[in-house]
Every structure is written in structure tokens, then in C-alpha cells.
Amino acid sequence: MPLNVLLLGPQGAGKGTQAKRISAEYGIPHIASGEILRAEMDAGTELGKRVKETIERGDLVSDDVMIELIRNRLEQPDTDSGFVLDGFPRTTVQAEALDSMFADIGRNFSVAFALQIPDEVAFDRLRRRARADDTDEAIQRRLDNYHRETEPLIEYYRTRGNLVPIHGNRSENEVFAEIQRALEQVPTA
Ligand code: AMP
């Protein structure tokens, strides 16, 4: 049975780090929406050029673009054994689109982890990360966008079952150990 994992949480919560570890441990592809966008920008594609400013400002790329990118990625055969989705969905529209994609391909998510950390910790971690889009202004905007657009999804997935909240303000190993304990409980794992 495939293991389909969603990771929710603000930037700086450790989604990317934990997603890579889940991917390695369970042998399922790591699908990171931000990395897909960065690859488009690095390759200088039309799409990459279109989204660059939005990303640098700290705003969200349009739902239409994101849904199309993720739909294409989830259709690749390497997702047959499952996947760990990191950075998508970030809005209710995206979550609803994901539901209908899952219905189309006869799938569902196994578990949604909500990695939670205080804003000050997220802010600090992002400042130290110093990626090109990590200016103070952009960091603040992305945290604001997270609270407004993405945080409501915790409730959205809670009502669908299998939401597991995780305290992200701990060491990488402690967080991963808790994720593993939760995954052992997942019937499909
Ligand atoms: P990330 O690597 O997940 O931090 O994403 C980097 C940037 O890409 C974000 O700040 C957004 O501008 C954009 N992005 C990534 N995923 C999404 C998404 N699901 N919806 C809208 N914008 C996204």
C-alpha cells in the first residue's frame, strides 16, 4: 500500500529536512513545490521567469500554476509507492484541488503532519538560512501568508482525519523520531 504523506507548517519549521528523511527512510519521492519552482527559475523557463518576482517578494504563486505543476508531478510513475508532499497545499483552493486529484487517481493521503513552531523561531531560522528569497521583509510576508492562507488547512485536514501535530521546536532527530512513531501507526505503512 502506498504511503502518501503531507507536511504542513511555516517556512523554517523543518519541513524540507524532515521530508528528506522520510523520503530516504521509506523509499518514497520527496515532492517539494518550492524546489520545483526553483528548478524552473534556474533553468530560465517562461514559467520560472513569471514566478520569480512573486517568490522574491514572499508572496504565493497562483493556485492555477501550482495545481498544474503538482498534478504533473503526481502523475509520474515513481509516486506509485507513495510520496511526501512538502510545501503543497498552501491554500484551501489547493487542498480542494488535491482532494479531487486524489479522487481521480483513486488515492488518499495516509497522514498529514503539522509541524508547529513559534514565529520568532521560524524567523530566526530563516534569517540564518539566508536563501536568496530570505530577506527580512520577505520572511515576514511569508509568515503572514502562512497564518492567513495555510494555517486554516490544519483544521481542514483535522476534519478529514489523520492529522498529526508535531512540535517542531526541537532537534531534528527528536522530531524525526516522533514522525516515525506516528508513521508506524499508519495502517498503510
Ligand atoms: P518553499 O521552498 O516551500 O519555501 O517555497 C518557496 C516559495 O515558492 C514560496 O515562498 C512561494 O512563493 C512559492 N511556493 C512554493 N509552494 C507554493 C504553493 N504551494 N503555493 C504558492 N506558492 C508556493
Coordinates of N, CA and C and ligand atoms in Angstrom, one line a residue:
M1 N 0.8 -1.2 0.0 CA 0.0 0.0 0.0 C 0.9 1.3 0.0
P2 N 0.5 2.2 -0.8 CA 1.4 3.4 -0.9 C 1.3 4.2 0.4
L3 N 2.4 4.9 0.7 CA 2.4 5.8 1.9 C 2.4 7.3 1.3
N4 N 1.3 7.9 1.5 CA 1.2 9.3 1.0 C 1.2 10.3 2.1
V5 N 2.3 11.0 2.3 CA 2.5 11.9 3.4 C 2.4 13.4 3.0
L6 N 1.6 14.2 3.8 CA 1.6 15.6 3.6 C 2.3 16.3 4.8
L7 N 3.1 17.3 4.5 CA 3.8 18.1 5.5 C 3.3 19.5 5.5
L8 N 2.7 19.9 6.6 CA 2.2 21.3 6.7 C 3.1 22.0 7.7
G9 N 3.2 23.3 7.6 CA 4.0 24.1 8.6 C 4.6 25.3 7.9
P10 N 4.9 26.3 8.8 CA 5.5 27.5 8.2 C 6.9 27.3 7.7
Q11 N 7.4 28.2 6.8 CA 8.8 28.0 6.4 C 9.7 28.2 7.7
G12 N 10.7 27.4 7.8 CA 11.6 27.4 8.9 C 11.2 26.3 10.0
A13 N 10.0 25.6 9.7 CA 9.6 24.6 10.7 C 10.4 23.3 10.6
G14 N 11.1 23.2 9.4 CA 11.8 21.9 9.2 C 11.2 20.9 8.3
K15 N 10.2 21.4 7.5 CA 9.5 20.6 6.5 C 10.5 19.9 5.5
G16 N 11.4 20.7 5.0 CA 12.3 20.1 3.9 C 13.2 19.1 4.5
T17 N 13.8 19.4 5.7 CA 14.7 18.5 6.4 C 14.0 17.2 6.7
Q18 N 12.8 17.3 7.3 CA 12.0 16.1 7.7 C 11.6 15.3 6.5
A19 N 11.1 16.0 5.4 CA 10.7 15.4 4.2 C 11.8 14.5 3.6
K20 N 13.0 15.1 3.6 CA 14.1 14.3 3.0 C 14.4 13.0 3.8
R21 N 14.2 13.1 5.1 CA 14.5 11.9 5.9 C 13.4 10.9 5.8
I22 N 12.1 11.3 5.7 CA 11.0 10.4 5.4 C 11.2 9.7 4.0
S23 N 11.6 10.5 3.1 CA 11.8 10.0 1.7 C 12.9 8.9 1.7
A24 N 14.0 9.2 2.4 CA 15.1 8.2 2.5 C 14.7 7.0 3.2
E25 N 14.1 7.2 4.4 CA 13.7 6.0 5.2 C 12.7 5.1 4.6
Y26 N 11.7 5.7 3.9 CA 10.6 4.9 3.4 C 10.6 4.7 1.9
G27 N 11.7 5.2 1.3 CA 11.8 5.0 -0.2 C 10.7 5.5 -1.0
I28 N 10.3 6.7 -0.7 CA 9.2 7.4 -1.5 C 9.8 8.8 -1.9
P29 N 9.4 9.2 -3.1 CA 9.9 10.5 -3.6 C 9.5 11.7 -2.7
H30 N 10.4 12.7 -2.6 CA 10.1 13.9 -1.9 C 9.7 14.9 -3.0
I31 N 8.5 15.4 -2.9 CA 8.0 16.4 -3.8 C 7.9 17.7 -3.1
A32 N 8.8 18.6 -3.5 CA 8.8 19.9 -2.8 C 8.4 21.0 -3.8
S33 N 7.3 21.6 -3.5 CA 6.8 22.6 -4.5 C 7.8 23.8 -4.7
G34 N 8.5 24.2 -3.7 CA 9.4 25.3 -3.8 C 10.6 24.9 -4.7
E35 N 11.0 23.6 -4.5 CA 12.2 23.1 -5.3 C 11.8 23.0 -6.8
I36 N 10.6 22.6 -7.1 CA 10.1 22.6 -8.5 C 10.1 24.0 -9.1
L37 N 9.7 25.0 -8.3 CA 9.7 26.4 -8.8 C 11.2 26.9 -9.0
R38 N 12.0 26.5 -8.0 CA 13.4 27.0 -8.1 C 14.1 26.4 -9.3
A39 N 13.8 25.1 -9.6 CA 14.3 24.4 -10.8 C 13.9 25.2 -12.1
E40 N 12.6 25.6 -12.1 CA 12.1 26.3 -13.3 C 12.8 27.7 -13.4
M41 N 13.1 28.3 -12.3 CA 13.8 29.6 -12.3 C 15.2 29.4 -12.8
D42 N 15.9 28.4 -12.2 CA 17.3 28.2 -12.6 C 17.5 27.8 -14.0
A43 N 16.5 27.1 -14.6 CA 16.5 26.7 -16.0 C 16.1 27.9 -16.9
G44 N 15.6 29.0 -16.3 CA 15.2 30.1 -17.1 C 14.0 29.9 -18.0
T45 N 13.1 29.0 -17.6 CA 11.9 28.8 -18.4 C 10.9 30.0 -18.3
E46 N 10.0 30.0 -19.2 CA 8.9 31.0 -19.2 C 8.3 31.1 -17.8
L47 N 7.9 29.9 -17.3 CA 7.2 29.8 -16.0 C 8.1 30.4 -14.9
G48 N 9.4 30.0 -15.0 CA 10.4 30.4 -14.0 C 10.5 31.9 -14.0
K49 N 10.5 32.5 -15.2 CA 10.6 34.0 -15.2 C 9.3 34.6 -14.7
R50 N 8.2 34.0 -14.9 CA 6.9 34.6 -14.5 C 6.7 34.6 -13.0
V51 N 7.3 33.5 -12.3 CA 7.0 33.4 -10.9 C 8.1 34.1 -10.0
K52 N 9.2 34.5 -10.6 CA 10.4 34.9 -9.9 C 10.1 36.1 -8.9
E53 N 9.5 37.1 -9.4 CA 9.2 38.3 -8.6 C 8.3 38.0 -7.4
T54 N 7.3 37.2 -7.7 CA 6.3 36.8 -6.7 C 7.0 36.1 -5.5
I55 N 7.9 35.2 -5.9 CA 8.6 34.4 -4.9 C 9.6 35.3 -4.1
E56 N 10.3 36.2 -4.8 CA 11.3 37.0 -4.1 C 10.6 38.0 -3.1
R57 N 9.4 38.4 -3.5 CA 8.6 39.3 -2.6 C 8.1 38.5 -1.4
G58 N 8.0 37.2 -1.5 CA 7.5 36.4 -0.3 C 6.0 36.1 -0.5
D59 N 5.5 36.3 -1.7 CA 4.1 36.0 -1.9 C 3.9 34.6 -2.5
L60 N 2.6 34.2 -2.5 CA 2.3 32.9 -3.0 C 2.1 32.9 -4.6
V61 N 2.6 31.9 -5.2 CA 2.4 31.8 -6.7 C 0.9 31.4 -6.8
S62 N 0.4 31.7 -8.0 CA -1.1 31.5 -8.2 C -1.5 30.0 -8.0
D63 N -2.7 29.8 -7.5 CA -3.1 28.4 -7.3 C -3.1 27.6 -8.6
D64 N -3.6 28.2 -9.7 CA -3.6 27.5 -11.0 C -2.3 27.0 -11.4
V65 N -1.3 27.8 -11.3 CA 0.1 27.4 -11.7 C 0.5 26.2 -10.8
M66 N 0.3 26.4 -9.5 CA 0.8 25.3 -8.5 C 0.1 24.0 -8.7
I67 N -1.2 24.1 -8.9 CA -2.0 22.9 -9.1 C -1.6 22.1 -10.3
E68 N -1.3 22.8 -11.4 CA -0.9 22.2 -12.6 C 0.5 21.5 -12.4
L69 N 1.4 22.2 -11.7 CA 2.7 21.6 -11.5 C 2.7 20.4 -10.7
I70 N 1.9 20.4 -9.6 CA 1.8 19.3 -8.7 C 1.0 18.1 -9.4
R71 N 0.0 18.5 -10.1 CA -0.7 17.4 -10.8 C 0.2 16.6 -11.8
N72 N 1.0 17.4 -12.5 CA 2.0 16.7 -13.4 C 3.0 15.9 -12.6
R73 N 3.4 16.4 -11.5 CA 4.4 15.6 -10.7 C 3.8 14.3 -10.2
L74 N 2.6 14.5 -9.7 CA 2.0 13.3 -9.0 C 1.6 12.2 -10.1
E75 N 1.6 12.6 -11.3 CA 1.3 11.6 -12.4 C 2.5 10.8 -12.8
Q76 N 3.7 11.2 -12.3 CA 4.9 10.4 -12.6 C 4.8 9.0 -11.9
P77 N 5.3 8.0 -12.6 CA 5.1 6.6 -12.0 C 5.9 6.4 -10.7
D78 N 6.9 7.2 -10.4 CA 7.7 6.9 -9.2 C 6.8 7.2 -7.9
T79 N 5.6 7.8 -8.1 CA 4.8 8.1 -6.9 C 3.9 6.9 -6.6
D80 N 4.0 5.8 -7.4 CA 3.1 4.6 -7.1 C 3.3 4.1 -5.7
S81 N 4.5 4.1 -5.2 CA 4.7 3.6 -3.9 C 4.4 4.6 -2.8
G82 N 4.0 5.8 -3.2 CA 3.7 6.9 -2.3 C 4.6 8.1 -2.5
F83 N 4.5 9.1 -1.7 CA 5.3 10.3 -1.8 C 5.2 11.1 -0.5
V84 N 6.1 12.1 -0.4 CA 6.0 13.0 0.7 C 5.9 14.4 0.1
L85 N 4.8 15.0 0.3 CA 4.5 16.3 -0.3 C 4.8 17.4 0.7
D86 N 5.7 18.3 0.2 CA 6.3 19.4 1.1 C 6.1 20.7 0.4
G87 N 5.3 21.6 1.1 CA 5.0 22.9 0.5 C 3.8 23.1 -0.3
F88 N 3.1 22.0 -0.5 CA 1.8 22.0 -1.2 C 0.9 21.0 -0.5
P89 N -0.4 21.3 -0.2 CA -1.1 22.6 -0.5 C -0.8 23.7 0.5
R90 N -0.9 24.9 0.0 CA -0.7 26.1 0.9 C -1.9 27.0 1.0
T91 N -3.0 26.6 0.3 CA -4.2 27.4 0.3 C -5.4 26.4 0.3
T92 N -6.6 26.8 0.7 CA -7.7 26.0 0.7 C -8.1 25.5 -0.8
V93 N -7.9 26.4 -1.7 CA -8.1 26.1 -3.1 C -7.2 24.9 -3.6
Q94 N -6.0 25.0 -3.1 CA -5.0 23.9 -3.5 C -5.4 22.6 -2.8
A95 N -5.8 22.7 -1.5 CA -6.2 21.5 -0.8 C -7.4 20.8 -1.5
E96 N -8.4 21.7 -1.9 CA -9.5 21.1 -2.6 C -9.1 20.5 -3.9
A97 N -8.2 21.1 -4.6 CA -7.8 20.5 -5.9 C -7.0 19.2 -5.7
L98 N -6.3 19.2 -4.6 CA -5.6 17.9 -4.2 C -6.6 16.8 -3.9
D99 N -7.6 17.1 -3.2 CA -8.7 16.1 -3.0 C -9.2 15.6 -4.3
S100 N -9.5 16.5 -5.2 CA -10.1 16.0 -6.5 C -9.1 15.2 -7.3
M101 N -7.8 15.6 -7.2 CA -6.7 14.8 -7.9 C -6.7 13.4 -7.3
F102 N -6.7 13.3 -6.0 CA -6.7 12.0 -5.3 C -7.9 11.2 -5.7
A103 N -9.1 11.9 -5.8 CA -10.3 11.1 -6.2 C -10.1 10.6 -7.7
D104 N -9.5 11.4 -8.5 CA -9.3 11.0 -9.9 C -8.3 9.8 -10.0
I105 N -7.3 9.8 -9.2 CA -6.3 8.7 -9.3 C -6.5 7.6 -8.3
G106 N -7.6 7.7 -7.6 CA -8.0 6.7 -6.6 C -7.1 6.6 -5.4
R107 N -6.7 7.7 -4.9 CA -5.8 7.7 -3.8 C -6.3 8.6 -2.6
N108 N -5.6 8.5 -1.5 CA -5.8 9.5 -0.5 C -4.5 9.7 0.3
F109 N -4.5 10.7 1.1 CA -3.2 10.8 1.9 C -3.3 9.9 3.1
S110 N -2.2 9.4 3.5 CA -2.1 8.5 4.7 C -2.1 9.3 6.0
V111 N -1.4 10.4 6.0 CA -1.2 11.2 7.2 C -0.8 12.6 6.8
A112 N -1.3 13.6 7.5 CA -0.8 14.9 7.4 C -0.1 15.4 8.6
F113 N 1.1 15.7 8.6 CA 1.8 16.2 9.7 C 1.8 17.8 9.7
A114 N 1.5 18.3 10.9 CA 1.5 19.8 11.0 C 2.7 20.1 11.9
L115 N 3.8 20.6 11.3 CA 5.0 21.0 12.1 C 4.8 22.4 12.6
Q116 N 4.8 22.5 14.0 CA 4.5 23.8 14.6 C 5.7 24.4 15.3
I117 N 5.9 25.6 15.1 CA 7.0 26.4 15.8 C 6.5 27.8 16.0
P118 N 7.0 28.5 17.0 CA 6.7 29.9 17.2 C 7.3 30.7 16.1
D119 N 6.6 31.8 15.8 CA 7.1 32.7 14.7 C 8.5 33.2 14.9
E120 N 8.9 33.5 16.1 CA 10.2 34.0 16.4 C 11.3 33.0 16.0
V121 N 11.0 31.7 16.3 CA 11.9 30.7 15.9 C 12.0 30.5 14.4
A122 N 10.9 30.5 13.8 CA 10.8 30.4 12.3 C 11.7 31.6 11.7
F123 N 11.4 32.8 12.2 CA 12.1 34.0 11.7 C 13.6 33.8 11.8
D124 N 14.0 33.4 13.0 CA 15.4 33.2 13.3 C 16.1 32.2 12.4
R125 N 15.4 31.1 12.2 CA 16.0 30.0 11.4 C 16.1 30.5 9.9
L126 N 15.1 31.2 9.5 CA 15.1 31.6 8.1 C 16.2 32.7 7.8
R127 N 16.4 33.5 8.8 CA 17.5 34.5 8.7 C 18.8 33.9 8.6
R128 N 19.0 32.8 9.4 CA 20.3 32.1 9.4 C 20.5 31.3 8.1
R129 N 19.3 30.8 7.5 CA 19.4 30.0 6.3 C 19.9 30.9 5.1
A130 N 19.5 32.2 5.1 CA 19.9 33.1 4.1 C 19.9 32.6 2.6
R131 N 18.7 32.1 2.2 CA 18.5 31.8 0.8 C 18.2 33.1 0.1
A132 N 18.3 33.1 -1.2 CA 18.2 34.4 -1.9 C 16.9 35.1 -1.6
D133 N 15.8 34.3 -1.3 CA 14.5 34.9 -1.1 C 14.3 35.2 0.4
D134 N 15.3 35.0 1.2 CA 15.1 35.2 2.7 C 15.5 36.6 3.2
T135 N 15.0 37.7 2.6 CA 15.2 39.0 3.2 C 14.2 39.1 4.4
D136 N 14.5 40.0 5.3 CA 13.6 40.2 6.5 C 12.2 40.4 6.1
E137 N 12.0 41.3 5.1 CA 10.7 41.7 4.6 C 10.0 40.5 4.0
A138 N 10.7 39.7 3.2 CA 10.1 38.6 2.5 C 9.7 37.5 3.6
I139 N 10.6 37.3 4.6 CA 10.3 36.3 5.6 C 9.0 36.7 6.4
Q140 N 8.9 38.0 6.7 CA 7.7 38.4 7.5 C 6.5 38.2 6.6
R141 N 6.6 38.5 5.3 CA 5.4 38.4 4.4 C 5.0 36.9 4.3
R142 N 6.0 36.0 4.3 CA 5.7 34.6 4.1 C 5.1 34.0 5.4
L143 N 5.5 34.5 6.5 CA 4.9 34.1 7.8 C 3.5 34.6 7.9
D144 N 3.3 35.8 7.5 CA 1.9 36.4 7.4 C 1.0 35.6 6.5
N145 N 1.6 35.3 5.3 CA 0.8 34.5 4.3 C 0.5 33.1 4.9
Y146 N 1.5 32.5 5.6 CA 1.2 31.2 6.2 C 0.0 31.3 7.1
H147 N 0.0 32.2 8.1 CA -1.1 32.3 9.0 C -2.4 32.5 8.3
R148 N -2.4 33.4 7.3 CA -3.7 33.7 6.7 C -4.2 32.6 5.8
E149 N -3.3 32.0 4.9 CA -3.7 31.1 3.9 C -3.5 29.6 4.2
T150 N -2.5 29.3 4.9 CA -2.1 27.9 5.1 C -2.5 27.3 6.4
E151 N -2.4 28.1 7.5 CA -2.8 27.6 8.8 C -4.2 27.0 8.8
P152 N -5.2 27.6 8.2 CA -6.5 27.0 8.2 C -6.6 25.6 7.7
L153 N -5.6 25.2 6.9 CA -5.6 23.8 6.4 C -5.4 22.8 7.5
I154 N -4.8 23.2 8.6 CA -4.7 22.2 9.8 C -6.1 21.8 10.2
E155 N -7.0 22.7 10.2 CA -8.4 22.4 10.6 C -9.0 21.5 9.5
Y156 N -8.7 21.9 8.2 CA -9.2 21.2 7.1 C -8.9 19.7 7.1
Y157 N -7.6 19.5 7.4 CA -7.2 18.1 7.5 C -7.6 17.4 8.8
R158 N -7.7 18.2 9.8 CA -8.2 17.6 11.1 C -9.6 16.9 10.9
T159 N -10.5 17.6 10.1 CA -11.8 17.1 9.9 C -11.8 15.9 9.0
R160 N -10.7 15.7 8.2 CA -10.6 14.6 7.3 C -9.9 13.4 8.0
G161 N -9.4 13.6 9.2 CA -8.8 12.6 9.9 C -7.3 12.5 9.6
N162 N -6.6 11.8 10.5 CA -5.1 11.6 10.2 C -4.3 12.8 10.2
L163 N -4.7 13.9 11.0 CA -3.8 15.0 11.2 C -3.0 14.7 12.4
V164 N -1.6 14.8 12.3 CA -0.8 14.6 13.5 C 0.0 15.9 13.7
P165 N -0.3 16.6 14.8 CA 0.5 17.8 15.1 C 1.9 17.4 15.7
I166 N 2.9 18.1 15.3 CA 4.3 17.8 15.8 C 4.9 19.1 16.3
H167 N 5.5 19.1 17.4 CA 6.3 20.2 17.9 C 7.6 20.3 17.2
G168 N 7.8 21.3 16.4 CA 9.0 21.4 15.5 C 10.1 22.1 16.2
N169 N 9.9 22.7 17.4 CA 11.0 23.4 18.0 C 11.9 22.5 18.9
R170 N 12.4 21.5 18.2 CA 13.3 20.6 18.9 C 14.3 20.1 17.9
S171 N 15.2 19.2 18.4 CA 16.3 18.8 17.5 C 15.7 18.0 16.3
E172 N 16.4 18.0 15.2 CA 16.0 17.3 14.0 C 15.7 15.8 14.3
N173 N 16.6 15.2 15.1 CA 16.4 13.8 15.4 C 15.2 13.5 16.3
E174 N 14.9 14.4 17.2 CA 13.7 14.2 18.1 C 12.4 14.3 17.2
V175 N 12.4 15.3 16.4 CA 11.2 15.5 15.5 C 11.0 14.3 14.6
F176 N 12.1 13.8 14.0 CA 12.0 12.6 13.1 C 11.6 11.4 13.9
A177 N 12.0 11.2 15.1 CA 11.6 10.0 15.9 C 10.1 10.1 16.1
E178 N 9.6 11.3 16.4 CA 8.1 11.4 16.6 C 7.4 11.1 15.3
I179 N 7.9 11.6 14.2 CA 7.3 11.3 12.9 C 7.2 9.8 12.6
Q180 N 8.4 9.1 12.9 CA 8.4 7.7 12.7 C 7.5 6.9 13.5
R181 N 7.3 7.3 14.8 CA 6.4 6.7 15.7 C 5.0 6.8 15.1
A182 N 4.6 8.0 14.6 CA 3.3 8.2 14.0 C 3.1 7.3 12.8
L183 N 4.2 7.3 11.9 CA 4.1 6.5 10.7 C 3.9 5.0 11.0
E184 N 4.4 4.5 12.1 CA 4.2 3.1 12.4 C 2.8 2.8 12.7
Q185 N 2.0 3.8 13.1 CA 0.6 3.6 13.4 C -0.3 3.7 12.1
V186 N 0.3 4.2 11.0 CA -0.5 4.3 9.8 C -0.7 2.9 9.2
P187 N -2.0 2.6 9.0 CA -2.3 1.3 8.5 C -1.7 0.9 7.2
T188 N -1.4 1.9 6.3 CA -0.9 1.5 5.0 C 0.7 1.4 5.0
A189 N 1.3 1.9 6.1 CA 2.8 1.9 6.1 C 3.4 0.6 6.2
Ligands
AMP1 P1 9.4 26.8 -0.2 O1 10.7 26.3 -0.8 O2 8.4 25.8 0.1 O3 9.7 27.7 1.0 O4 8.8 27.8 -1.3 C1 9.5 28.9 -1.8 C2 8.5 29.9 -2.4 O5 7.8 29.3 -3.6 C3 7.3 30.3 -1.5 O6 7.7 31.4 -0.7 C4 6.2 30.7 -2.5 O7 6.5 32.0 -3.1 C5 6.4 29.6 -3.6 N1 5.6 28.4 -3.4 C6 6.0 27.2 -3.0 N2 5.0 26.3 -2.9 C7 3.9 27.1 -3.2 C8 2.5 26.8 -3.1 N3 2.0 25.5 -2.8 N4 1.6 27.8 -3.4 C9 2.1 29.0 -3.7 N5 3.3 29.4 -3.7 C10 4.3 28.4 -3.5

